[in-house]
Amino acid sequence: MAITLLSSPLQGFTDFRFRNAFHHYFGGINTFYAPYIRLDGKMLIKSSYQRDLNPENNTTLEVIPQVMTNNADEFLFVVKYIQELGYNELNWNLGCPYPMVTKQGMGSGLICNPEKINHILERAHNETDVVVSMKMRMGYENPEEILDVFPILDNYPLKNIAIHARIGKQLYKGGVNLEAFQKCVDSTKHKLYYNGDITTVAKFQEMRDRFPSIDHFMIGRGLIADPFLPSMIKNNTTEYPANRWQIFSEFHDTIYQQYDAALSGPTPIKMKMLGFWEYFSQSFSNPQKTYKKIKKAGSPRNYTQAVAEILNNEKTINN
């Protein structure tokens, strides 16, 4: 069975600059999900969302837009917007675990409200011809919540449901709940995608063996921590390319230059790259020391120097 790998949308990380550079230098991902559009009651698409979904910024890869909402009018507004850009699928985020979202009854905080979910899906399918897919957790408070939603979801021709095998309250703490995910597999007619803690080739194999009926796997934080992971999964190897650090260096420089050009001043670019290095550092021989070195680099010049030293060190260790 052929495997399809998808990039989970991560707010603040997987925008078009990252996606294009990732696709160019590493490959392995079949489809990228764009970070969610959120309207907050204003029927207005922010310029950052517009840039991210502009077809001219996404010419070499397949991208699926995502929406975060608990309001049918907002959902339909976003449908109209993405269809005008030429997209025919909208992914609905019922997975975000962060309290600032869930307290407003959105993301994984909406899973406990099957009636509202039904209302939005009913209008989306009656009033538009968009293809709807879902990104969900198994619930917010407990993993049984999603089981109450499946009978409603089964009434609609959803393309798929990607399930992160945690509950919202966990955020990213604790392990994934594979028994609860198996219950999901047994409880719906819809095609399910697996998401959660695919951080190594061995971990992927473990999930594939555990869920033989699943052929779509979504990778989120693991893809940033180790950008080589998707292509290594596809090639069924744990061997990195001989020029691993050279490839990573070129990828890093590409996104750094693009973010530096898009952001104003040294502080925003430092915070942006610090966010990435929180993940990048996990693939280095000494993650804590690597991250600390980046964190201490106060100026752009010091940052560039720190990155060069870190990469030279890895090349030395691996030779």
mmCIF file of C-alpha atoms in Angstrom:
data_model
loop_
_atom_site.group_PDB
_atom_site.id
_atom_site.type_symbol
_atom_site.label_atom_id
_atom_site.label_comp_id
_atom_site.label_asym_id
_atom_site.label_seq_id
_atom_site.Cartn_x
_atom_site.Cartn_y
_atom_site.Cartn_z
ATOM 1 C CA MET A 1 0.000 0.000 0.000
ATOM 2 C CA ALA A 2 1.495 3.328 -1.088
ATOM 3 C CA ILE A 3 1.967 5.829 1.722
ATOM 4 C CA THR A 4 0.918 9.474 1.508
ATOM 5 C CA LEU A 5 2.626 11.972 3.826
ATOM 6 C CA LEU A 6 1.058 15.296 4.734
ATOM 7 C CA SER A 7 2.436 18.337 6.513
ATOM 8 C CA SER A 8 0.304 19.314 9.482
ATOM 9 C CA PRO A 9 -0.379 23.065 9.629
ATOM 10 C CA LEU A 10 1.587 24.756 12.406
ATOM 11 C CA GLN A 11 0.695 28.376 13.069
ATOM 12 C CA GLY A 12 3.768 30.600 12.846
ATOM 13 C CA PHE A 13 5.881 27.952 11.123
ATOM 14 C CA THR A 14 4.505 26.309 7.978
ATOM 15 C CA ASP A 15 3.736 29.351 5.830
ATOM 16 C CA PHE A 16 4.525 29.540 2.110
ATOM 17 C CA ARG A 17 8.172 30.511 2.632
ATOM 18 C CA PHE A 18 8.821 27.469 4.790
ATOM 19 C CA ARG A 19 6.726 25.156 2.576
ATOM 20 C CA ASN A 20 8.495 26.129 -0.644
ATOM 21 C CA ALA A 21 11.975 25.846 0.859
ATOM 22 C CA PHE A 22 11.120 22.533 2.520
ATOM 23 C CA HIS A 23 9.750 21.106 -0.721
ATOM 24 C CA HIS A 24 12.820 22.267 -2.672
ATOM 25 C CA TYR A 25 15.516 20.990 -0.284
ATOM 26 C CA PHE A 26 13.967 17.908 1.328
ATOM 27 C CA GLY A 27 10.785 16.702 -0.413
ATOM 28 C CA GLY A 28 8.826 13.699 0.819
ATOM 29 C CA ILE A 29 5.588 15.574 1.577
ATOM 30 C CA ASN A 30 2.696 14.995 -0.826
ATOM 31 C CA THR A 31 0.371 17.706 0.485
ATOM 32 C CA PHE A 32 0.851 20.731 2.734
ATOM 33 C CA TYR A 33 -1.955 22.169 4.868
ATOM 34 C CA ALA A 34 -1.763 25.942 5.232
ATOM 35 C CA PRO A 35 -2.041 27.390 8.751
ATOM 36 C CA TYR A 36 -5.635 28.274 9.592
ATOM 37 C CA ILE A 37 -7.559 31.367 8.567
ATOM 38 C CA ARG A 38 -9.331 32.906 11.558
ATOM 39 C CA LEU A 39 -11.764 35.789 11.103
ATOM 40 C CA ASP A 40 -12.830 36.601 14.696
ATOM 41 C CA GLY A 41 -16.192 37.969 13.559
ATOM 42 C CA LYS A 42 -14.752 40.318 10.930
ATOM 43 C CA MET A 43 -15.528 39.279 7.374
ATOM 44 C CA LEU A 44 -12.057 40.241 6.274
ATOM 45 C CA ILE A 45 -9.100 38.137 5.124
ATOM 46 C CA LYS A 46 -5.873 39.421 6.705
ATOM 47 C CA SER A 47 -3.047 40.275 4.321
ATOM 48 C CA SER A 48 -0.834 37.575 5.885
ATOM 49 C CA TYR A 49 -3.455 34.932 4.972
ATOM 50 C CA GLN A 50 -3.759 36.414 1.491
ATOM 51 C CA ARG A 51 -0.003 36.158 0.927
ATOM 52 C CA ASP A 52 0.104 32.628 2.284
ATOM 53 C CA LEU A 53 -2.594 31.327 -0.063
ATOM 54 C CA ASN A 54 -1.714 33.428 -3.120
ATOM 55 C CA PRO A 55 -1.362 30.838 -5.930
ATOM 56 C CA GLU A 56 1.764 32.663 -7.135
ATOM 57 C CA ASN A 57 3.417 31.794 -3.813
ATOM 58 C CA ASN A 58 2.438 28.123 -4.085
ATOM 59 C CA THR A 59 3.337 27.044 -7.602
ATOM 60 C CA THR A 60 5.384 23.904 -6.925
ATOM 61 C CA LEU A 61 3.335 22.059 -4.315
ATOM 62 C CA GLU A 62 -0.180 20.997 -3.341
ATOM 63 C CA VAL A 63 -1.631 23.213 -0.617
ATOM 64 C CA ILE A 64 -4.957 22.898 1.185
ATOM 65 C CA PRO A 65 -6.339 25.962 2.997
ATOM 66 C CA GLN A 66 -7.653 25.587 6.543
ATOM 67 C CA VAL A 67 -10.243 27.522 8.552
ATOM 68 C CA MET A 68 -10.685 27.920 12.306
ATOM 69 C CA THR A 69 -14.239 28.916 13.177
ATOM 70 C CA ASN A 70 -17.415 27.943 15.020
ATOM 71 C CA ASN A 71 -19.607 30.142 12.835
ATOM 72 C CA ALA A 72 -21.357 29.031 9.629
ATOM 73 C CA ASP A 73 -21.293 32.497 8.013
ATOM 74 C CA GLU A 74 -17.529 32.729 8.574
ATOM 75 C CA PHE A 75 -17.065 29.244 7.146
ATOM 76 C CA LEU A 76 -19.001 30.154 3.991
ATOM 77 C CA PHE A 77 -17.114 33.456 3.654
ATOM 78 C CA VAL A 78 -13.795 31.580 3.681
ATOM 79 C CA VAL A 79 -15.137 29.009 1.209
ATOM 80 C CA LYS A 80 -15.964 31.795 -1.243
ATOM 81 C CA TYR A 81 -12.524 33.370 -0.753
ATOM 82 C CA ILE A 82 -10.506 30.196 -1.332
ATOM 83 C CA GLN A 83 -12.620 29.149 -4.307
ATOM 84 C CA GLU A 84 -11.967 32.508 -5.956
ATOM 85 C CA LEU A 85 -8.251 31.672 -5.659
ATOM 86 C CA GLY A 86 -8.799 28.315 -7.360
ATOM 87 C CA TYR A 87 -8.797 26.000 -4.333
ATOM 88 C CA ASN A 88 -11.546 23.385 -4.163
ATOM 89 C CA GLU A 89 -10.977 21.947 -0.675
ATOM 90 C CA LEU A 90 -11.245 23.560 2.750
ATOM 91 C CA ASN A 91 -9.935 21.844 5.868
ATOM 92 C CA TRP A 92 -11.790 22.625 9.101
ATOM 93 C CA ASN A 93 -9.650 22.845 12.248
ATOM 94 C CA LEU A 94 -11.230 21.068 15.209
ATOM 95 C CA GLY A 95 -7.824 20.159 16.552
ATOM 96 C CA CYS A 96 -6.134 23.267 17.970
ATOM 97 C CA PRO A 97 -5.545 22.623 21.699
ATOM 98 C CA TYR A 98 -4.580 26.094 22.915
ATOM 99 C CA PRO A 99 -6.814 27.593 25.642
ATOM 100 C CA MET A 100 -7.161 30.983 23.899
ATOM 101 C CA VAL A 101 -8.896 29.084 21.072
ATOM 102 C CA THR A 102 -10.726 26.340 22.962
ATOM 103 C CA LYS A 103 -12.222 28.727 25.537
ATOM 104 C CA GLN A 104 -14.036 30.410 22.645
ATOM 105 C CA GLY A 105 -15.508 27.079 21.556
ATOM 106 C CA MET A 106 -13.204 26.627 18.576
ATOM 107 C CA GLY A 107 -10.558 24.067 17.645
ATOM 108 C CA SER A 108 -10.718 21.017 19.903
ATOM 109 C CA GLY A 109 -13.068 23.014 22.165
ATOM 110 C CA LEU A 110 -15.818 22.560 19.552
ATOM 111 C CA ILE A 111 -15.760 18.746 19.471
ATOM 112 C CA CYS A 112 -18.137 18.574 22.460
ATOM 113 C CA ASN A 113 -20.796 20.468 20.448
ATOM 114 C CA PRO A 114 -22.093 18.060 17.762
ATOM 115 C CA GLU A 115 -25.153 20.248 17.028
ATOM 116 C CA LYS A 116 -23.022 23.236 16.040
ATOM 117 C CA ILE A 117 -20.725 21.024 13.967
ATOM 118 C CA ASN A 118 -23.781 19.630 12.186
ATOM 119 C CA HIS A 119 -25.190 23.123 11.521
ATOM 120 C CA ILE A 120 -21.962 24.343 9.899
ATOM 121 C CA LEU A 121 -21.486 21.191 7.804
ATOM 122 C CA GLU A 122 -25.122 21.267 6.713
ATOM 123 C CA ARG A 123 -24.823 24.822 5.442
ATOM 124 C CA ALA A 124 -21.428 24.179 3.825
ATOM 125 C CA HIS A 125 -22.784 21.195 1.896
ATOM 126 C CA ASN A 126 -26.164 22.750 1.037
ATOM 127 C CA GLU A 127 -24.890 26.183 0.015
ATOM 128 C CA THR A 128 -21.514 25.453 -1.592
ATOM 129 C CA ASP A 129 -19.796 22.759 -3.638
ATOM 130 C CA VAL A 130 -16.540 22.898 -1.663
ATOM 131 C CA VAL A 131 -14.821 19.671 -0.623
ATOM 132 C CA VAL A 132 -14.609 19.593 3.185
ATOM 133 C CA SER A 133 -11.960 17.734 5.165
ATOM 134 C CA MET A 134 -11.439 17.775 8.936
ATOM 135 C CA LYS A 135 -8.460 18.068 11.281
ATOM 136 C CA MET A 136 -9.463 16.923 14.772
ATOM 137 C CA ARG A 137 -8.285 15.831 18.160
ATOM 138 C CA MET A 138 -10.240 13.071 19.896
ATOM 139 C CA GLY A 139 -11.884 15.600 22.184
ATOM 140 C CA TYR A 140 -10.934 18.337 24.589
ATOM 141 C CA GLU A 141 -11.728 16.814 27.998
ATOM 142 C CA ASN A 142 -11.766 13.119 27.033
ATOM 143 C CA PRO A 143 -11.191 10.917 23.967
ATOM 144 C CA GLU A 144 -14.821 9.747 23.877
ATOM 145 C CA GLU A 145 -16.057 13.154 22.650
ATOM 146 C CA ILE A 146 -15.187 12.427 19.014
ATOM 147 C CA LEU A 147 -17.241 9.200 19.109
ATOM 148 C CA ASP A 148 -20.393 11.290 19.681
ATOM 149 C CA VAL A 149 -19.563 13.395 16.617
ATOM 150 C CA PHE A 150 -18.957 10.519 14.167
ATOM 151 C CA PRO A 151 -22.691 9.767 13.569
ATOM 152 C CA ILE A 152 -23.079 13.390 12.396
ATOM 153 C CA LEU A 153 -19.894 13.385 10.319
ATOM 154 C CA ASP A 154 -21.029 10.159 8.658
ATOM 155 C CA ASN A 155 -23.966 12.074 7.134
ATOM 156 C CA TYR A 156 -21.625 14.195 4.997
ATOM 157 C CA PRO A 157 -19.294 13.378 2.075
ATOM 158 C CA LEU A 158 -16.138 14.497 3.878
ATOM 159 C CA LYS A 159 -12.898 13.851 2.020
ATOM 160 C CA ASN A 160 -11.134 12.665 5.167
ATOM 161 C CA ILE A 161 -10.696 13.196 8.904
ATOM 162 C CA ALA A 162 -7.123 13.675 10.131
ATOM 163 C CA ILE A 163 -7.004 12.805 13.830
ATOM 164 C CA HIS A 164 -4.263 13.833 16.230
ATOM 165 C CA ALA A 165 -4.316 11.013 18.777
ATOM 166 C CA ARG A 166 -4.460 13.262 21.838
ATOM 167 C CA ILE A 167 -7.112 15.324 23.588
ATOM 168 C CA GLY A 168 -6.961 19.120 23.573
ATOM 169 C CA LYS A 169 -6.342 19.419 27.303
ATOM 170 C CA GLN A 170 -3.033 17.576 26.878
ATOM 171 C CA LEU A 171 -1.667 20.212 24.497
ATOM 172 C CA TYR A 172 1.427 18.280 23.352
ATOM 173 C CA LYS A 173 2.188 16.676 26.720
ATOM 174 C CA GLY A 174 2.010 12.987 27.495
ATOM 175 C CA GLY A 175 1.825 10.225 24.939
ATOM 176 C CA VAL A 176 -0.597 9.635 22.100
ATOM 177 C CA ASN A 177 -3.609 7.417 22.895
ATOM 178 C CA LEU A 178 -3.455 4.634 20.338
ATOM 179 C CA GLU A 179 -6.302 2.622 21.860
ATOM 180 C CA ALA A 180 -8.603 5.633 21.498
ATOM 181 C CA PHE A 181 -7.429 6.130 17.896
ATOM 182 C CA GLN A 182 -8.273 2.488 17.152
ATOM 183 C CA LYS A 183 -11.788 3.162 18.471
ATOM 184 C CA CYS A 184 -12.025 5.989 15.932
ATOM 185 C CA VAL A 185 -10.962 3.634 13.130
ATOM 186 C CA ASP A 186 -13.707 1.217 14.223
ATOM 187 C CA SER A 187 -16.393 3.906 14.629
ATOM 188 C CA THR A 188 -16.601 5.801 11.324
ATOM 189 C CA LYS A 189 -17.061 5.102 7.639
ATOM 190 C CA HIS A 190 -14.802 8.027 6.741
ATOM 191 C CA LYS A 191 -11.208 7.795 5.613
ATOM 192 C CA LEU A 192 -8.945 8.597 8.570
ATOM 193 C CA TYR A 193 -5.445 10.074 8.522
ATOM 194 C CA TYR A 194 -3.159 9.461 11.511
ATOM 195 C CA ASN A 195 -1.402 12.384 13.215
ATOM 196 C CA GLY A 196 0.735 12.503 16.368
ATOM 197 C CA ASP A 197 4.340 11.898 17.453
ATOM 198 C CA ILE A 198 5.784 10.717 14.141
ATOM 199 C CA THR A 199 9.292 11.882 14.970
ATOM 200 C CA THR A 200 11.481 9.068 13.575
ATOM 201 C CA VAL A 201 11.358 6.442 10.838
ATOM 202 C CA ALA A 202 10.998 3.775 13.564
ATOM 203 C CA LYS A 203 8.043 5.640 15.081
ATOM 204 C CA PHE A 204 6.399 5.819 11.663
ATOM 205 C CA GLN A 205 6.876 2.074 11.127
ATOM 206 C CA GLU A 206 5.378 1.427 14.546
ATOM 207 C CA MET A 207 2.237 3.425 13.634
ATOM 208 C CA ARG A 208 1.999 1.816 10.229
ATOM 209 C CA ASP A 209 2.171 -1.673 11.750
ATOM 210 C CA ARG A 210 -0.317 -0.754 14.457
ATOM 211 C CA PHE A 211 -2.881 0.669 11.997
ATOM 212 C CA PRO A 212 -2.580 -1.330 8.746
ATOM 213 C CA SER A 213 -5.721 0.260 7.250
ATOM 214 C CA ILE A 214 -4.212 3.777 7.452
ATOM 215 C CA ASP A 215 -2.228 4.952 4.424
ATOM 216 C CA HIS A 216 -2.160 8.729 5.071
ATOM 217 C CA PHE A 217 0.089 10.039 7.836
ATOM 218 C CA MET A 218 0.375 13.646 8.944
ATOM 219 C CA ILE A 219 3.627 14.984 10.365
ATOM 220 C CA GLY A 220 3.730 18.208 12.373
ATOM 221 C CA ARG A 221 6.480 19.087 14.846
ATOM 222 C CA GLY A 222 8.597 16.106 13.732
ATOM 223 C CA LEU A 223 8.891 17.577 10.261
ATOM 224 C CA ILE A 224 10.443 20.800 11.600
ATOM 225 C CA ALA A 225 12.663 19.002 14.116
ATOM 226 C CA ASP A 226 14.040 16.742 11.384
ATOM 227 C CA PRO A 227 13.264 18.007 7.863
ATOM 228 C CA PHE A 228 14.827 14.865 6.346
ATOM 229 C CA LEU A 229 12.227 12.649 8.049
ATOM 230 C CA PRO A 230 9.534 12.548 5.307
ATOM 231 C CA SER A 231 11.949 11.601 2.514
ATOM 232 C CA MET A 232 13.624 9.013 4.774
ATOM 233 C CA ILE A 233 10.209 7.481 5.521
ATOM 234 C CA LYS A 234 9.410 7.398 1.805
ATOM 235 C CA ASN A 235 12.774 5.763 1.025
ATOM 236 C CA ASN A 236 12.500 3.417 4.024
ATOM 237 C CA THR A 237 15.941 4.355 5.311
ATOM 238 C CA THR A 238 17.465 5.691 8.508
ATOM 239 C CA GLU A 239 20.573 6.887 6.636
ATOM 240 C CA TYR A 240 20.963 10.629 6.187
ATOM 241 C CA PRO A 241 22.489 11.950 2.949
ATOM 242 C CA ALA A 242 26.268 12.384 3.055
ATOM 243 C CA ASN A 243 25.867 16.147 2.614
ATOM 244 C CA ARG A 244 23.163 16.411 5.291
ATOM 245 C CA TRP A 245 24.472 19.554 6.978
ATOM 246 C CA GLN A 246 25.189 21.302 3.684
ATOM 247 C CA ILE A 247 21.562 20.769 2.610
ATOM 248 C CA PHE A 248 20.275 21.945 5.979
ATOM 249 C CA SER A 249 22.558 24.995 5.821
ATOM 250 C CA GLU A 250 21.189 26.021 2.406
ATOM 251 C CA PHE A 251 17.614 25.470 3.577
ATOM 252 C CA HIS A 252 18.240 27.510 6.725
ATOM 253 C CA ASP A 253 19.833 30.374 4.800
ATOM 254 C CA THR A 254 16.922 30.442 2.342
ATOM 255 C CA ILE A 255 14.220 30.790 4.997
ATOM 256 C CA TYR A 256 16.346 33.149 7.101
ATOM 257 C CA GLN A 257 16.865 35.544 4.196
ATOM 258 C CA GLN A 258 13.201 35.434 3.212
ATOM 259 C CA TYR A 259 11.907 36.024 6.737
ATOM 260 C CA ASP A 260 14.504 38.726 7.295
ATOM 261 C CA ALA A 261 13.257 40.526 4.179
ATOM 262 C CA ALA A 262 9.611 40.159 5.250
ATOM 263 C CA LEU A 263 9.992 41.142 8.912
ATOM 264 C CA SER A 264 11.053 44.568 10.101
ATOM 265 C CA GLY A 265 14.005 44.895 12.454
ATOM 266 C CA PRO A 266 16.310 42.473 14.292
ATOM 267 C CA THR A 267 13.897 41.459 17.085
ATOM 268 C CA PRO A 268 11.130 39.872 14.951
ATOM 269 C CA ILE A 269 13.615 37.823 12.895
ATOM 270 C CA LYS A 270 15.398 36.693 16.061
ATOM 271 C CA MET A 271 12.101 35.537 17.617
ATOM 272 C CA LYS A 272 11.062 33.846 14.375
ATOM 273 C CA MET A 273 14.266 31.844 14.052
ATOM 274 C CA LEU A 274 14.369 31.079 17.775
ATOM 275 C CA GLY A 275 10.975 29.409 17.327
ATOM 276 C CA PHE A 276 12.391 27.255 14.526
ATOM 277 C CA TRP A 277 15.544 26.384 16.486
ATOM 278 C CA GLU A 278 13.441 25.105 19.369
ATOM 279 C CA TYR A 279 12.646 22.280 16.925
ATOM 280 C CA PHE A 280 15.768 22.254 14.711
ATOM 281 C CA SER A 281 18.019 21.791 17.750
ATOM 282 C CA GLN A 282 16.386 18.426 18.525
ATOM 283 C CA SER A 283 18.218 16.854 15.561
ATOM 284 C CA PHE A 284 21.624 18.131 16.648
ATOM 285 C CA SER A 285 24.089 16.146 18.747
ATOM 286 C CA ASN A 286 23.626 18.445 21.776
ATOM 287 C CA PRO A 287 20.115 19.988 21.561
ATOM 288 C CA GLN A 288 20.330 22.084 24.747
ATOM 289 C CA LYS A 289 23.743 23.539 23.954
ATOM 290 C CA THR A 290 22.660 24.251 20.354
ATOM 291 C CA TYR A 291 19.487 26.067 21.381
ATOM 292 C CA LYS A 292 21.305 28.016 24.117
ATOM 293 C CA LYS A 293 23.902 29.216 21.606
ATOM 294 C CA ILE A 294 21.154 30.512 19.275
ATOM 295 C CA LYS A 295 19.296 32.127 22.171
ATOM 296 C CA LYS A 296 22.419 34.013 23.303
ATOM 297 C CA ALA A 297 23.095 35.424 19.834
ATOM 298 C CA GLY A 298 21.799 38.966 20.313
ATOM 299 C CA SER A 299 22.501 40.502 16.905
ATOM 300 C CA PRO A 300 22.029 39.263 13.322
ATOM 301 C CA ARG A 301 25.812 39.063 12.950
ATOM 302 C CA ASN A 302 26.176 36.972 16.128
ATOM 303 C CA TYR A 303 23.272 34.790 15.011
ATOM 304 C CA THR A 304 24.880 34.044 11.632
ATOM 305 C CA GLN A 305 28.155 33.261 13.384
ATOM 306 C CA ALA A 306 26.434 30.958 15.899
ATOM 307 C CA VAL A 307 24.684 29.011 13.117
ATOM 308 C CA ALA A 308 27.967 28.601 11.220
ATOM 309 C CA GLU A 309 29.731 27.318 14.364
ATOM 310 C CA ILE A 310 26.891 24.890 15.150
ATOM 311 C CA LEU A 311 26.899 23.456 11.625
ATOM 312 C CA ASN A 312 30.704 23.209 11.445
ATOM 313 C CA ASN A 313 30.636 21.337 14.745
ATOM 314 C CA GLU A 314 28.107 18.828 13.397
ATOM 315 C CA LYS A 315 30.133 18.312 10.222
ATOM 316 C CA THR A 316 33.224 17.609 12.359
ATOM 317 C CA ILE A 317 31.358 15.139 14.601
ATOM 318 C CA ASN A 318 29.861 13.299 11.625
ATOM 319 C CA ASN A 319 33.048 13.023 9.563
#
